[in-house]
Coordinates of C-alpha atoms and ligand atoms in Angstrom, one line a residue:
M1 CA 18.6 31.8 65.5
L2 CA 14.9 32.4 64.8
K3 CA 15.5 31.9 61.1
Q4 CA 17.3 28.6 61.8
K5 CA 14.4 27.4 63.9
A6 CA 11.9 28.4 61.3
L7 CA 13.9 26.5 58.7
K8 CA 14.0 23.4 60.9
L9 CA 10.3 23.5 61.5
T10 CA 9.6 23.7 57.7
A11 CA 12.0 20.8 57.1
L12 CA 10.2 18.8 59.8
T13 CA 6.7 19.5 58.5
L14 CA 7.8 18.6 54.9
A15 CA 9.7 15.5 56.0
V16 CA 6.9 14.1 58.1
S17 CA 4.3 14.9 55.4
G18 CA 6.6 13.2 52.9
S19 CA 7.1 16.1 50.4
L20 CA 10.8 16.9 51.0
A21 CA 13.6 14.6 50.1
I22 CA 17.3 15.5 50.2
S23 CA 18.0 13.4 47.2
S24 CA 15.8 12.2 44.4
V25 CA 13.8 9.1 45.0
A26 CA 13.1 6.4 42.6
S27 CA 9.3 6.2 42.4
A28 CA 9.0 2.5 43.4
A29 CA 11.3 2.8 46.4
T30 CA 10.0 3.0 50.0
Q31 CA 11.6 5.9 51.8
I32 CA 13.4 5.5 55.1
K33 CA 13.7 8.9 56.7
A34 CA 16.5 9.1 59.2
A35 CA 17.0 11.9 61.7
F36 CA 20.6 12.9 62.6
N37 CA 21.6 15.8 64.9
Q38 CA 25.0 16.7 63.4
S39 CA 26.4 17.5 60.0
N40 CA 26.8 15.5 56.9
N41 CA 30.6 15.4 57.5
H42 CA 30.2 13.4 60.7
P43 CA 31.4 9.7 60.6
Q44 CA 27.9 8.5 61.6
F45 CA 26.3 10.3 58.7
Q46 CA 28.8 8.8 56.4
A47 CA 28.4 5.3 57.8
L48 CA 24.7 5.6 57.4
E49 CA 25.0 6.8 53.9
N50 CA 27.2 3.8 53.0
F51 CA 24.6 1.6 54.7
G52 CA 21.8 3.3 52.6
E53 CA 23.7 2.6 49.3
K54 CA 24.1 -1.1 50.2
L55 CA 20.5 -1.4 51.3
A56 CA 19.3 0.0 48.0
Q57 CA 21.6 -2.4 46.1
E58 CA 20.8 -5.5 48.1
T59 CA 17.0 -4.9 47.9
D60 CA 17.0 -4.1 44.2
G61 CA 16.1 -0.5 44.9
R62 CA 13.1 -1.3 47.1
Y63 CA 14.4 1.0 49.9
K64 CA 15.8 4.5 49.7
L65 CA 17.4 6.1 52.8
S66 CA 17.2 9.9 53.2
I67 CA 19.2 11.3 56.1
Y68 CA 18.2 14.7 57.6
P69 CA 21.2 16.1 59.4
N70 CA 21.7 19.1 61.8
E71 CA 18.6 18.5 63.9
L72 CA 16.3 19.3 60.9
L73 CA 13.8 16.8 62.3
G74 CA 14.3 18.1 65.9
D75 CA 16.6 17.2 68.7
Q76 CA 17.3 13.6 69.6
R77 CA 14.4 13.4 72.1
A78 CA 11.9 14.7 69.5
A79 CA 13.4 12.5 66.8
L80 CA 13.0 9.4 68.9
E81 CA 9.3 10.2 69.5
L82 CA 8.8 10.6 65.7
V83 CA 10.3 7.2 65.3
Q84 CA 8.1 5.8 68.0
T85 CA 4.9 7.1 66.4
G86 CA 6.1 6.0 63.0
S87 CA 6.1 9.6 61.5
I88 CA 9.7 8.9 60.5
Q89 CA 11.5 5.6 60.3
M90 CA 15.0 5.9 61.8
A91 CA 17.1 8.1 64.0
V92 CA 20.5 8.1 65.6
V93 CA 20.2 8.9 69.3
A94 CA 22.6 8.9 72.2
N95 CA 22.3 6.1 74.7
P96 CA 21.0 8.3 77.6
L97 CA 17.8 8.9 75.6
I98 CA 17.1 5.1 75.5
E99 CA 18.1 4.8 79.2
N100 CA 15.0 6.8 79.9
Y101 CA 13.0 3.8 78.7
D102 CA 15.1 1.0 80.1
K103 CA 17.7 1.5 82.7
T104 CA 19.7 -1.6 81.7
F105 CA 21.1 0.7 79.0
R106 CA 22.8 2.7 81.6
V107 CA 25.5 0.1 81.8
I108 CA 26.8 0.6 78.3
G109 CA 27.2 4.3 78.9
M110 CA 28.7 4.3 82.4
P111 CA 31.7 6.4 83.3
Y112 CA 35.0 4.7 82.5
I113 CA 33.4 1.3 81.6
Y114 CA 35.4 0.8 78.4
S115 CA 39.1 0.5 78.5
G116 CA 39.3 2.1 75.1
S117 CA 38.0 2.1 71.6
E118 CA 39.1 -1.5 70.8
H119 CA 37.2 -2.8 73.8
Q120 CA 34.1 -0.8 72.9
E121 CA 34.2 -2.1 69.3
Q122 CA 34.5 -5.6 70.6
V123 CA 31.4 -5.1 72.8
F124 CA 29.4 -3.5 70.0
T125 CA 30.2 -6.1 67.3
S126 CA 30.4 -9.4 69.2
G127 CA 26.6 -9.9 69.6
T128 CA 26.9 -9.1 73.4
L129 CA 24.2 -6.5 73.2
D130 CA 21.8 -8.3 70.8
D131 CA 19.3 -9.4 73.4
L132 CA 19.2 -6.0 75.1
F133 CA 18.7 -4.2 71.8
A134 CA 15.9 -6.6 70.7
S135 CA 14.1 -6.1 74.0
T136 CA 13.3 -2.4 73.0
K137 CA 10.8 -3.6 70.4
K138 CA 8.0 -3.1 73.0
F139 CA 8.6 0.7 73.1
G140 CA 7.6 1.2 69.4
F141 CA 11.2 1.4 68.3
E142 CA 14.0 -1.1 68.0
V143 CA 17.7 -0.5 68.6
L144 CA 19.5 -2.2 65.7
T145 CA 23.1 -1.3 66.3
A146 CA 25.5 0.9 68.3
Y147 CA 27.9 3.4 66.9
T148 CA 30.9 4.8 68.7
A149 CA 31.0 8.5 69.6
G150 CA 34.6 8.3 70.9
A151 CA 35.4 9.5 74.4
R152 CA 33.8 12.6 75.9
S153 CA 35.9 15.3 77.7
M154 CA 35.1 18.7 79.3
Y155 CA 35.4 21.9 77.5
T156 CA 35.0 25.3 79.0
K157 CA 34.9 29.0 78.2
Q158 CA 37.1 30.5 80.9
G159 CA 40.1 28.3 81.4
P160 CA 41.1 24.6 81.5
I161 CA 39.9 21.9 83.9
N162 CA 42.7 20.0 85.6
T163 CA 41.2 18.8 88.8
V164 CA 37.9 17.9 90.4
A165 CA 38.1 21.2 92.3
D166 CA 38.3 23.1 89.0
M167 CA 34.8 21.9 88.3
K168 CA 33.3 23.5 91.3
G169 CA 30.4 25.9 90.5
K170 CA 30.7 25.1 86.8
K171 CA 27.5 24.8 84.8
I172 CA 28.1 22.2 82.2
R173 CA 25.6 21.0 79.6
V174 CA 24.8 17.3 79.6
M175 CA 22.5 15.1 77.6
Q176 CA 18.9 14.8 78.6
S177 CA 19.0 12.0 81.3
D178 CA 19.3 11.8 85.1
T179 CA 22.5 9.7 84.9
M180 CA 24.2 12.4 83.0
I181 CA 23.3 15.0 85.7
K182 CA 24.6 12.6 88.4
M183 CA 27.7 12.0 86.4
L184 CA 28.5 15.7 86.3
S185 CA 28.0 16.0 90.1
C186 CA 30.4 13.2 90.7
M187 CA 32.9 15.1 88.6
G188 CA 32.5 18.1 90.8
G189 CA 30.3 20.4 88.7
T190 CA 26.6 21.0 87.9
G191 CA 25.0 19.3 84.9
V192 CA 22.4 21.2 82.9
P193 CA 20.4 18.9 80.6
M194 CA 19.8 20.3 77.1
G195 CA 19.4 19.3 73.4
Q196 CA 22.6 19.7 71.4
G197 CA 21.3 22.4 69.1
E198 CA 21.0 24.9 72.0
V199 CA 24.5 24.4 73.4
Y200 CA 26.5 26.8 71.3
S201 CA 24.4 29.8 72.1
A202 CA 23.9 28.9 75.8
I203 CA 27.7 28.9 76.2
Q204 CA 28.0 32.1 74.2
Q205 CA 25.4 33.9 76.3
G206 CA 27.0 32.7 79.6
V207 CA 24.1 30.4 80.6
L208 CA 26.6 27.6 80.6
D209 CA 30.3 27.6 81.5
G210 CA 30.9 24.8 79.1
A211 CA 29.9 21.3 77.8
E212 CA 31.4 17.9 77.5
N213 CA 31.7 15.9 74.3
N214 CA 34.1 14.2 71.9
E215 CA 36.6 16.0 69.6
I216 CA 34.6 15.3 66.4
T217 CA 31.4 16.9 67.7
Y218 CA 33.3 19.7 69.3
A219 CA 34.8 20.6 65.9
D220 CA 31.8 19.7 63.8
L221 CA 29.6 22.1 65.7
K222 CA 32.3 24.7 66.0
Q223 CA 31.9 24.8 69.8
Y224 CA 35.6 25.7 70.1
E225 CA 34.5 29.2 69.1
V226 CA 32.7 29.7 72.4
A227 CA 34.6 27.2 74.7
P228 CA 38.2 27.0 73.6
Y229 CA 39.6 25.0 76.6
F230 CA 39.3 21.3 75.8
S231 CA 40.5 19.2 78.9
S232 CA 40.9 15.5 78.1
T233 CA 39.0 14.0 81.0
R234 CA 37.8 11.1 78.7
H235 CA 35.1 10.4 81.3
L236 CA 32.5 8.7 79.1
M237 CA 32.3 6.6 76.0
V238 CA 28.6 6.9 75.5
P239 CA 27.3 4.8 72.5
D240 CA 25.0 6.3 69.9
L241 CA 22.2 3.9 68.9
V242 CA 20.5 3.5 65.6
V243 CA 16.8 3.1 66.2
I244 CA 14.1 2.1 63.8
S245 CA 10.3 2.2 64.0
T246 CA 8.8 -1.2 65.0
D247 CA 5.8 -0.7 62.8
F248 CA 8.0 0.1 59.8
L249 CA 10.2 -3.0 60.5
D250 CA 7.2 -5.2 60.9
G251 CA 5.8 -4.0 57.6
M252 CA 8.9 -5.3 55.7
S253 CA 9.2 -8.8 54.2
K254 CA 11.2 -11.1 56.4
E255 CA 14.0 -11.2 53.8
D256 CA 14.3 -7.4 53.5
Q257 CA 14.2 -7.1 57.3
N258 CA 17.1 -9.5 57.6
T259 CA 19.0 -7.6 54.9
L260 CA 18.5 -4.3 56.7
K261 CA 19.4 -5.6 60.1
K262 CA 22.6 -7.3 58.8
L263 CA 23.8 -4.3 56.8
L264 CA 23.1 -2.0 59.8
K265 CA 25.1 -4.2 62.1
E266 CA 27.9 -4.3 59.6
S267 CA 27.9 -0.5 59.4
T268 CA 29.2 -0.3 62.9
K269 CA 32.7 -1.5 61.9
D270 CA 32.6 1.0 59.1
E271 CA 31.7 3.8 61.5
F272 CA 34.5 3.0 63.9
K273 CA 36.9 3.1 61.0
I274 CA 35.7 6.5 59.7
W275 CA 35.8 7.7 63.3
H276 CA 39.5 6.9 63.7
E277 CA 40.2 8.5 60.3
Q278 CA 38.6 11.8 61.3
I279 CA 39.6 12.3 64.9
E280 CA 43.0 13.9 64.3
T281 CA 41.6 16.2 61.6
A282 CA 38.9 17.3 64.0
K283 CA 41.5 18.2 66.7
A284 CA 43.6 20.0 64.1
T285 CA 40.6 22.0 62.9
A286 CA 39.7 23.0 66.4
E287 CA 43.4 23.9 67.2
S288 CA 43.7 26.0 64.1
H289 CA 40.7 28.0 65.4
G290 CA 42.4 28.7 68.7
A291 CA 41.3 25.7 70.8
K292 CA 43.7 24.6 73.5
F293 CA 43.8 20.9 74.4
N294 CA 45.3 19.8 77.7
E295 CA 45.9 16.4 79.2
V296 CA 44.4 15.6 82.5
D297 CA 45.3 13.2 85.3
I298 CA 42.0 11.2 85.1
K299 CA 42.6 9.1 88.2
P300 CA 41.0 11.5 90.7
F301 CA 37.9 11.8 88.4
Q302 CA 37.7 8.0 88.2
E303 CA 37.9 7.8 92.0
S304 CA 35.2 10.4 92.5
C305 CA 32.8 8.6 90.1
K306 CA 33.3 5.1 91.7
S307 CA 30.4 5.5 94.0
L308 CA 28.2 6.5 91.1
Q309 CA 29.1 3.3 89.3
A310 CA 27.9 1.3 92.3
E311 CA 24.7 3.5 92.5
L312 CA 23.9 3.0 88.9
I313 CA 23.9 -0.8 89.0
E314 CA 20.6 -1.7 90.7
T315 CA 19.2 -4.8 88.9
P316 CA 20.5 -8.3 88.3
E317 CA 20.3 -7.6 84.5
Q318 CA 22.5 -4.6 84.9
K319 CA 25.0 -6.4 87.0
A320 CA 25.3 -9.3 84.6
L321 CA 25.8 -7.0 81.7
Y322 CA 28.4 -5.0 83.6
E323 CA 30.4 -8.1 84.4
K324 CA 30.2 -9.3 80.9
I325 CA 31.5 -6.1 79.5
I326 CA 34.3 -5.8 82.0
S327 CA 35.4 -9.4 81.3
M328 CA 35.9 -8.5 77.7
Q329 CA 38.6 -5.9 78.5
Ligands
LIG401 C1 27.7 13.2 70.7 C2 26.8 12.1 70.3 C3 25.4 12.6 69.9 C4 24.9 13.4 71.0 C5 25.8 14.5 71.4 C6 25.2 15.3 72.6 O1 28.0 14.0 69.7 O2 27.4 11.5 69.1 O3 24.6 11.5 69.7 O4 23.7 14.0 70.6 O5 27.0 13.9 71.7 O6 26.0 15.6 73.5 O7 24.1 15.6 72.5

């Protein structure tokens, strides 16, 4: 654990100071350092890599993307701050992190807001979120596109979750935002906010009873080893957002800026496709290591989260966006 932390710190120092690159860099190319918190097998890593190749091609090698996986540049909260200060240029962060800056974002990560993956892809690729994303520029970063992270379900150490009552007294890790803590309460348990890198050992040591996430992350981070009961509550489809430093973007020529924005938007479809290709393999991998998947009647969970939905929509902007998304189902 300590060794891993020391390694991360070294990578971070070298990345920020500019002397570590995962792949070789043509001398003329401007580097784009991107922080990612999971492995290089993850669909988002692959979609970003494809994006990087196209960007290099379409800008005649003026830009070179280097992706730092596995929280090498810190957890998502730290990575977002590095983007904000311009120490690195890009990061993939989960929606709740951006919600902390603008609560309109809550809407696109609310419990049970998407009817399924097709609906979510339609919302992400139809331009519906363009204005919301552009409005983040004032924070020092800009959201350029959204990636799917599938549907999140509960997984636990001691036994499956079938009912809201089964959640009672359970300490479940959630992402670092108030909405996520509230969401866990509406499902009957207690939410413990934490960066992803700490989850495995916190479950192992009994600090947590479990966590909630999608099948790909569950398998990618081998969390089935410590929490083998995966109960398909499918309570959230929280987007991941690709953010870029405002200063960096402003420093690009208009033409290169447009190319980067266009290619990143297009990478969303690619990412959905890779996601669908990988999901069954992820489940099979987890099962082959002893994970047990159980179906859950989600209606009682939906019912118990209804009041939270109402509570989360406070402003006219949120209401308008909520209605727009629902009308696209
Ligand atoms: C998903 C999501 C990540 C997020 C993670 C988490 O894997 O894709 O962006 O960091 O959940 O729960 O922290």
